[in-house]
Amino acid sequence: NLSDLGRHEEALKMNQQVLELRRKVLGDEHPRTLSLMNSLAFTLSELGRHDEAFAMFQQALELKRKIFGDEHPSTLISMSNLAYVQLGLTGYAHEALADVRKVHEAHLGRMEALNSLGVRGEEQLTRERVDVEGSSSLLADALWAASRGKVPSSRMTSEAFEALQISTAGTSSDAVARSAALRHAAASGVGDEARRRRELASEWIAIEKQSMEALSSGTDRDAGRRKILTGRLNEISSAIRSIDTVLERRAPRYFSIMRQTPLRISETRKLLREDEAVLIISPTSFGTHVIALTGRDLVWKRAAPDAAKITALVNRLRGDLDPAGSATARGPDLSLPGAGSMPSFDRQSAFELYTALIEPVADMLRGSSQVYIVADGALASLPFGVLVTSSPLEGEDSSDPDVLRNTAWLADAWPIVQLPSLQSLAYLRTYNRPAIGALASSGFAGFGDPLLGGKPFERGSRTASLPAASVNSLTGTGVTDNGALLMDPERLRRLARLPGTARELEGVRLSLKAPASSLRLAEQMTEGSIRSSNLTDIGILHLATHGLTAAQSGTLAEPGLVFTPPAKATPADDGYLSSSEVIGLDLTNTDWVILSACNTAAASGKDGEAGLSGLARSFFYAGASTLLVSHWPVDDDVAARITTSTINYSAKGMSRAHALKTAMHDVRLSPNPRLAHPSAWAPFSILGDGR
């Protein structure tokens, strides 16, 4: 606790006292003595006493190897700890690689073993992913250190390329993988079996939780209940094994897709068109890895800014971009007229990020028709288009609309697509049907402007975001079929009306020449209407409404989208489409989901989920291949212009990413001075396959 509070001197004194006592009472080789040696070494490291920390980690590792052997989990932890300290010590960094490789191989071996344990193993894999992602990141740092400042060997580069794929793949990548596996199963004629397996797996997880609760109670009544639950678990396990036999026979790649095996360099190149490029950007405690790959070249660099520095720069930019997201937000209030409310934008920080991360590989990317970016940590919450590619001139006013219009934005360099993981590009291009031009020839469905009783307002103003403290007050009593808390329709009805969403959807409908019946607005925009709709013929699903993210919904309510509230809440319709209910939609034939609601890309704040909300991920789980999501509250007029223009430009043959790039450029150069600020023109990102 003292260490967590940053009171490291006090923590050191107490650790030293306890270690002395444990050695006296338990002996030098007792597991609890060895555990405390690790704690003491960490405290020494926090105090900057790295040589002493190194010596203690080394001593603990030698004892653990002697007592437990090299493969014991406790020994592996000490190997990681020692390697971490070595990487921070001049003259020792290159010595870390051998031990880090052993740790990484052990984690991968455990992941492979868990793959054979069915649903239980799949759940354990989710919990253990943090360990394998951490060892992958550490391996990349050890490989870089081993190169000793020289150009890394091709073997090291290949190893780092695969390690960074693992370290940057989190729950967002899971969503794409599961969607791709479902599409593969459907194409193989066993889609119903795969969907049934997913339902059974969810039921198994819920029942096992109930069973553990009954076990912990220990009463006779709970013992009987646990017996019934155990029987149902056995039935589900048997049913899943039968389905797995069918999937292995008729959809042989189903499980390999789910396991997300890293791509080799040669495999990645086969995915790319000749003029496309991939960037993997991964901050660590020692710097930020940048790998750029095209059909001909590959460059691996490590930039000096570490994860803490990157987070500070991103937070500084986010503060200028989000007009309502936090107390420090300084974005323009788009509800106010004229240029007088135009704030500044920290172009120097944006240029600093570009200089560190993109400029070293910019020559290699020049001329690319599209750049796919896989970024983790804080970078995943930032649209890369707001980076600045040339140094701001001294004396320039970064709140001047003309200065902002004429700034060299990265958004103008290439069409940019953000990916949850590199593997997801393989899944999207292998298992999704190809995009059909502007998708005008496929079905369109738009849902928006829910019938609400609050005062109408324009999204994007400082008053347009629902205060975080009020979100949990929207919940009622009871639960949905998926176990999420029901919302209270009366409380939902007090939310503000969003008339601008109707204009946005109508503009897109006209662009696509879709029939008027393709829109569900006001009283027709109900949760029941989307859940009962046949979406299998829908190429574009466009949702424009209030979006509540995980950060706002807290622990009581799931993230979701607000629909027209019913007179009375039922499990089938409470006026709120939660993320678990989104997963129940069949979007396996949907090319593009447009989420024009506030903060639909916002992170939940959980490990491995930065930059993509549970709400956005749920659409991938449901089968969508590409999302258009927002990183902060979107102004009504801008949302309408960008989404409509993106559709129009793609109808002329542009890729979706190129169409979005052009639409943002048009907004920035429009006569309205307020729209020159990146908070106005840059909220949207393409997530998935931007073709």
Tab-separated table of C-alpha atoms in Angstrom, residues 96 166 216 219 272 344 363 421 526 543 597 604 628 679:
chain	number	residue	atom	x	y	z
A	96	ALA	CA	17.945	-9.668	-21.035
A	166	ILE	CA	0.554	-10.004	-29.824
A	216	SER	CA	-19.342	-20.201	-1.431
A	219	THR	CA	-25.996	-24.177	2.745
A	272	LEU	CA	-1.647	-5.489	-49.046
A	344	SER	CA	-6.292	27.169	-29.607
A	363	ASP	CA	9.738	8.530	-46.782
A	421	SER	CA	-4.846	-5.518	-34.650
A	526	THR	CA	-37.672	1.707	-31.190
A	543	LEU	CA	-27.271	4.781	-36.066
A	597	ALA	CA	-23.319	9.101	-31.549
A	604	SER	CA	-13.840	1.849	-21.304
A	628	LEU	CA	-17.193	4.686	-38.765
A	679	SER	CA	-12.295	19.114	-32.985
